[in-house]
Amino acid sequence: MAGRYYTIDGKKLPSVTSILNVINKPQLIPWAVRTTRDYIKQELFAFKRADSFKELDLDNLLANSAKEHDNVRTAAADRGIAVHSSIASYIGNKSSVAQNDPVIIAFRTWQQAAQFEPIASERLVLSREHGYAETVDLIGS
């Protein structure tokens, strides 16, 4: 299995994320189709507004539309990484992040509403019995 592994006591254990990658995610296909369709629609609308389809390069339009779901997924992943990093920094050292950061404000609002108290952040957890490991983002009560 390709993916990320942790070496624990000389033994390679797959990450939970790698294990979950083998699960079929049928909802992603309709999402990718919608994303592609929306991209094509947006591009065609721009040509219609310009009142000229003469400049339309259909091959390029289709090639770019086929990549659009990757672009959207990458942008969402990048945003998720940034949010994760901000919250991890806040948990580790509250003074290391801007208190007016919308991510931190939203996290503190949730934390207060949930009465959540962090215990650990970025902690390795594993199961020798089941043969997997992962780094947990946040543990609390």
Coordinates of N, CA and C in Angstrom, one line a residue:
M1 N 0.9 -1.2 0.0 CA 0.0 0.0 0.0 C 0.9 1.2 0.0
A2 N 0.7 2.1 -0.9 CA 1.4 3.4 -0.9 C 0.8 4.3 0.1
G3 N 1.6 5.2 0.6 CA 1.1 6.1 1.6 C 2.1 6.4 2.7
R4 N 1.7 6.9 3.8 CA 2.5 7.3 4.9 C 2.6 6.2 5.9
Y5 N 3.8 6.0 6.4 CA 4.0 5.0 7.4 C 4.8 5.6 8.6
Y6 N 4.6 5.0 9.8 CA 5.3 5.3 11.0 C 6.2 4.1 11.3
T7 N 7.4 4.3 11.7 CA 8.3 3.2 12.1 C 8.3 3.2 13.7
I8 N 7.7 2.2 14.2 CA 7.6 2.0 15.7 C 8.3 0.7 16.0
D9 N 9.3 0.9 16.9 CA 10.1 -0.3 17.3 C 10.6 -1.1 16.1
G10 N 11.0 -0.4 15.1 CA 11.6 -1.1 13.9 C 10.5 -1.7 12.9
K11 N 9.3 -1.5 13.3 CA 8.2 -2.0 12.4 C 7.4 -0.9 11.7
K12 N 7.2 -1.0 10.4 CA 6.5 0.0 9.7 C 5.0 -0.2 9.9
L13 N 4.3 0.8 10.4 CA 2.9 0.8 10.6 C 2.2 1.8 9.7
P14 N 1.2 1.5 8.9 CA 0.6 2.4 8.0 C -0.2 3.5 8.8
S15 N -0.3 4.7 8.3 CA -1.1 5.7 8.9 C -2.6 5.4 8.7
V16 N -3.4 5.9 9.6 CA -4.8 5.8 9.4 C -5.3 6.4 8.1
T17 N -4.7 7.6 7.8 CA -5.0 8.3 6.6 C -4.8 7.4 5.4
S18 N -3.6 6.7 5.4 CA -3.3 5.8 4.2 C -4.3 4.7 4.1
I19 N -4.6 4.2 5.3 CA -5.6 3.0 5.3 C -6.9 3.5 4.7
L20 N -7.4 4.7 5.2 CA -8.7 5.2 4.7 C -8.7 5.6 3.2
N21 N -7.5 5.8 2.6 CA -7.5 6.1 1.2 C -8.0 4.9 0.3
V22 N -8.0 3.7 0.8 CA -8.4 2.6 0.0 C -10.0 2.5 0.0
I23 N -10.6 3.3 0.8 CA -12.1 3.2 0.9 C -12.7 4.0 -0.3
N24 N -13.6 3.3 -1.0 CA -14.3 3.9 -2.1 C -15.1 5.2 -1.6
K25 N -15.0 6.2 -2.3 CA -15.7 7.5 -2.0 C -16.5 7.9 -3.2
P26 N -17.7 7.2 -3.4 CA -18.5 7.4 -4.6 C -19.0 8.9 -4.7
Q27 N -19.1 9.6 -3.6 CA -19.6 11.0 -3.6 C -18.7 11.9 -4.3
L28 N -17.4 11.5 -4.4 CA -16.4 12.4 -5.1 C -16.6 12.5 -6.6
I29 N -17.2 11.5 -7.2 CA -17.4 11.5 -8.7 C -18.4 12.5 -9.0
P30 N -19.6 12.5 -8.4 CA -20.6 13.6 -8.8 C -20.0 15.0 -8.5
W31 N -19.2 15.1 -7.4 CA -18.7 16.4 -7.0 C -17.7 16.9 -8.1
A32 N -16.8 16.0 -8.6 CA -15.9 16.3 -9.7 C -16.6 16.7 -11.0
V33 N -17.7 16.0 -11.3 CA -18.5 16.3 -12.5 C -19.1 17.7 -12.3
R34 N -19.7 18.0 -11.1 CA -20.3 19.3 -10.9 C -19.2 20.4 -11.0
T35 N -18.1 20.2 -10.5 CA -17.0 21.1 -10.5 C -16.6 21.4 -11.9
T36 N -16.4 20.4 -12.7 CA -16.1 20.5 -14.1 C -17.2 21.3 -14.9
R37 N -18.4 20.9 -14.7 CA -19.5 21.5 -15.3 C -19.6 23.0 -15.0
D38 N -19.4 23.3 -13.7 CA -19.4 24.7 -13.3 C -18.3 25.6 -13.9
Y39 N -17.2 24.9 -14.0 CA -16.0 25.6 -14.7 C -16.4 25.9 -16.1
I40 N -16.9 25.0 -16.9 CA -17.2 25.2 -18.3 C -18.3 26.2 -18.4
K41 N -19.3 26.2 -17.5 CA -20.4 27.1 -17.6 C -19.8 28.6 -17.3
Q42 N -19.0 28.7 -16.4 CA -18.4 30.0 -16.1 C -17.6 30.5 -17.2
E43 N -16.8 29.7 -17.8 CA -15.9 30.1 -19.0 C -16.8 30.5 -20.2
L44 N -17.8 29.7 -20.5 CA -18.7 30.0 -21.6 C -19.5 31.3 -21.4
F45 N -19.9 31.5 -20.1 CA -20.6 32.7 -19.8 C -19.7 33.9 -20.0
A46 N -18.4 33.8 -19.7 CA -17.5 34.9 -19.9 C -17.4 35.2 -21.4
F47 N -17.3 34.2 -22.3 CA -17.3 34.4 -23.7 C -18.6 35.0 -24.2
K48 N -19.7 34.6 -23.7 CA -21.0 35.1 -24.1 C -21.1 36.6 -23.7
R49 N -20.6 37.0 -22.5 CA -20.6 38.4 -22.1 C -19.7 39.2 -23.1
A50 N -18.6 38.6 -23.5 CA -17.8 39.3 -24.5 C -18.4 39.3 -25.8
D51 N -19.5 38.6 -26.0 CA -20.2 38.6 -27.3 C -19.4 38.0 -28.4
S52 N -18.5 37.1 -28.1 CA -17.6 36.5 -29.1 C -17.2 35.2 -28.7
F53 N -17.6 34.2 -29.5 CA -17.1 32.8 -29.2 C -15.9 32.5 -30.2
K54 N -15.5 33.5 -31.0 CA -14.4 33.3 -31.9 C -13.1 32.9 -31.3
E55 N -12.9 33.5 -30.1 CA -11.6 33.2 -29.4 C -11.7 31.9 -28.6
L56 N -12.8 31.3 -28.5 CA -12.9 30.1 -27.7 C -12.1 28.9 -28.2
D57 N -11.2 28.5 -27.4 CA -10.3 27.3 -27.7 C -10.9 26.1 -26.9
L58 N -11.8 25.4 -27.6 CA -12.5 24.3 -27.0 C -11.6 23.2 -26.4
D59 N -10.5 22.9 -27.1 CA -9.6 21.9 -26.5 C -9.0 22.4 -25.2
N60 N -8.6 23.6 -25.2 CA -8.0 24.2 -24.0 C -9.1 24.2 -22.8
L61 N -10.3 24.7 -23.2 CA -11.4 24.7 -22.2 C -11.6 23.4 -21.6
L62 N -11.7 22.3 -22.4 CA -12.0 21.0 -21.9 C -10.8 20.5 -21.1
A63 N -9.6 20.7 -21.5 CA -8.4 20.3 -20.8 C -8.3 21.0 -19.4
N64 N -8.6 22.3 -19.4 CA -8.6 23.0 -18.1 C -9.7 22.6 -17.2
S65 N -10.9 22.3 -17.8 CA -12.0 21.9 -17.0 C -11.8 20.5 -16.3
A66 N -11.1 19.7 -17.0 CA -10.8 18.3 -16.5 C -9.8 18.4 -15.3
K67 N -9.1 19.5 -15.1 CA -8.2 19.7 -14.0 C -8.8 20.5 -12.9
E68 N -10.0 21.1 -13.1 CA -10.6 22.0 -12.1 C -10.8 21.4 -10.8
H69 N -11.3 20.1 -10.8 CA -11.6 19.5 -9.4 C -10.3 19.4 -8.6
D70 N -9.2 19.1 -9.3 CA -7.9 19.1 -8.6 C -7.5 20.4 -8.0
N71 N -7.8 21.5 -8.8 CA -7.5 22.8 -8.4 C -8.3 23.2 -7.1
V72 N -9.6 22.8 -7.2 CA -10.5 23.1 -6.0 C -10.1 22.3 -4.8
R73 N -9.8 21.0 -5.0 CA -9.4 20.2 -3.9 C -8.1 20.7 -3.3
T74 N -7.1 21.1 -4.1 CA -5.8 21.6 -3.6 C -6.0 22.9 -2.8
A75 N -6.9 23.8 -3.3 CA -7.1 25.0 -2.6 C -7.8 24.7 -1.2
A76 N -8.7 23.8 -1.2 CA -9.3 23.4 0.0 C -8.3 22.8 1.0
A77 N -7.5 21.9 0.5 CA -6.5 21.3 1.3 C -5.5 22.3 1.9
D78 N -5.1 23.3 1.0 CA -4.2 24.3 1.5 C -4.9 25.1 2.6
R79 N -6.1 25.4 2.4 CA -6.9 26.2 3.5 C -6.9 25.4 4.8
G80 N -7.2 24.1 4.6 CA -7.3 23.2 5.8 C -5.9 23.1 6.5
I81 N -4.9 23.1 5.8 CA -3.5 23.1 6.4 C -3.3 24.4 7.2
A82 N -3.7 25.5 6.6 CA -3.5 26.8 7.2 C -4.3 26.9 8.5
V83 N -5.5 26.4 8.5 CA -6.4 26.5 9.6 C -5.8 25.6 10.7
H84 N -5.4 24.4 10.3 CA -4.8 23.4 11.3 C -3.5 24.1 11.9
S85 N -2.7 24.7 11.1 CA -1.5 25.3 11.6 C -1.8 26.4 12.6
S86 N -2.8 27.2 12.3 CA -3.1 28.3 13.2 C -3.6 27.8 14.5
I87 N -4.5 26.8 14.5 CA -5.0 26.3 15.7 C -4.0 25.6 16.5
A88 N -3.1 24.8 15.9 CA -2.0 24.1 16.6 C -1.1 25.1 17.2
S89 N -0.8 26.2 16.6 CA 0.1 27.3 17.1 C -0.6 27.9 18.3
Y90 N -1.9 28.1 18.2 CA -2.7 28.7 19.3 C -2.7 27.8 20.5
I91 N -2.9 26.5 20.3 CA -2.9 25.6 21.4 C -1.5 25.5 22.1
G92 N -0.5 25.5 21.3 CA 0.9 25.4 21.8 C 1.3 26.7 22.5
N93 N 0.9 27.9 22.0 CA 1.4 29.1 22.6 C 0.4 30.2 22.2
K94 N -0.6 30.5 23.0 CA -1.6 31.5 22.7 C -1.1 32.8 22.2
S95 N 0.1 33.2 22.7 CA 0.7 34.5 22.3 C 1.4 34.5 20.9
S96 N 1.4 33.3 20.3 CA 2.2 33.1 19.0 C 1.3 33.4 17.8
V97 N 0.0 33.7 18.0 CA -0.9 33.9 16.9 C -1.7 35.2 17.2
A98 N -2.2 35.8 16.2 CA -3.0 37.0 16.3 C -4.4 36.7 16.9
Q99 N -4.7 37.3 17.9 CA -6.0 37.0 18.6 C -7.2 37.4 17.8
N100 N -7.0 38.3 16.8 CA -8.1 38.7 16.0 C -8.2 37.9 14.6
D101 N -7.4 36.9 14.5 CA -7.4 36.0 13.4 C -8.8 35.3 13.4
P102 N -9.5 35.4 12.2 CA -10.9 34.8 12.2 C -10.9 33.3 12.5
V103 N -9.8 32.6 12.2 CA -9.7 31.2 12.5 C -9.6 31.0 14.0
I104 N -8.8 31.8 14.7 CA -8.7 31.7 16.2 C -10.0 32.1 16.9
I105 N -10.6 33.2 16.4 CA -11.9 33.6 16.9 C -12.9 32.5 16.8
A106 N -13.0 31.8 15.7 CA -14.0 30.7 15.5 C -13.6 29.6 16.4
F107 N -12.3 29.2 16.5 CA -11.9 28.1 17.3 C -12.3 28.4 18.8
R108 N -12.0 29.6 19.3 CA -12.2 30.0 20.7 C -13.7 30.0 20.9
T109 N -14.5 30.4 20.0 CA -16.0 30.4 20.1 C -16.5 29.0 20.3
W110 N -16.0 28.1 19.4 CA -16.4 26.7 19.5 C -15.9 26.1 20.8
Q111 N -14.6 26.4 21.2 CA -14.0 25.8 22.4 C -14.8 26.2 23.6
Q112 N -15.3 27.5 23.7 CA -16.1 27.9 24.8 C -17.4 27.2 24.8
A113 N -18.1 27.2 23.7 CA -19.4 26.6 23.6 C -19.4 25.1 23.9
A114 N -18.3 24.4 23.5 CA -18.2 23.0 23.7 C -17.5 22.7 25.1
Q115 N -17.1 23.7 25.8 CA -16.4 23.6 27.1 C -15.2 22.6 26.9
F116 N -14.5 22.8 25.8 CA -13.4 21.9 25.5 C -12.1 22.4 26.1
E117 N -11.4 21.5 26.8 CA -10.1 21.9 27.3 C -9.0 20.9 26.7
P118 N -8.1 21.5 25.9 CA -7.0 20.7 25.3 C -6.1 20.0 26.3
I119 N -5.8 18.7 26.0 CA -4.9 18.0 26.8 C -3.6 17.8 26.1
A120 N -3.7 17.5 24.8 CA -2.5 17.2 24.0 C -2.8 17.6 22.6
S121 N -1.7 18.0 21.9 CA -1.8 18.3 20.5 C -0.7 17.6 19.7
E122 N -1.0 17.2 18.5 CA 0.0 16.5 17.6 C 0.6 15.3 18.4
R123 N -0.2 14.4 18.9 CA 0.2 13.3 19.7 C 0.2 12.0 18.8
L124 N 1.2 11.2 18.8 CA 1.2 10.0 18.1 C 0.4 8.9 18.9
V125 N -0.5 8.3 18.2 CA -1.3 7.2 18.8 C -1.1 6.0 17.9
L126 N -1.2 4.8 18.5 CA -1.0 3.6 17.7 C -1.7 2.4 18.3
S127 N -1.9 1.4 17.4 CA -2.4 0.2 17.9 C -1.5 -0.9 17.4
R128 N -0.7 -1.5 18.3 CA 0.1 -2.6 17.9 C -0.7 -3.8 17.5
E129 N -1.8 -4.0 18.2 CA -2.7 -5.1 18.0 C -3.3 -5.1 16.5
H130 N -3.7 -3.9 16.1 CA -4.3 -3.7 14.8 C -3.3 -3.2 13.7
G131 N -2.2 -2.8 14.1 CA -1.1 -2.5 13.2 C -1.3 -1.2 12.5
Y132 N -1.6 -0.1 13.2 CA -1.7 1.2 12.5 C -1.2 2.3 13.5
A133 N -0.9 3.5 13.0 CA -0.5 4.6 13.8 C -1.0 5.9 13.1
E134 N -1.0 7.0 13.9 CA -1.4 8.3 13.3 C -1.1 9.3 14.3
T135 N -0.9 10.5 13.8 CA -0.7 11.7 14.7 C -2.1 12.3 14.8
V136 N -2.5 12.4 16.1 CA -3.8 13.0 16.4 C -3.7 14.5 16.5
D137 N -4.5 15.3 15.9 CA -4.4 16.7 15.9 C -4.6 17.3 17.3
L138 N -5.6 16.9 18.0 CA -6.0 17.5 19.2 C -6.7 16.5 20.1
I139 N -6.3 16.4 21.4 CA -7.0 15.6 22.3 C -7.5 16.5 23.5
G140 N -8.7 16.3 23.9 CA -9.2 17.2 25.0 C -10.4 16.6 25.7
S141 N -10.8 17.3 26.6 CA -12.0 16.9 27.3 C -13.0 18.0 27.5

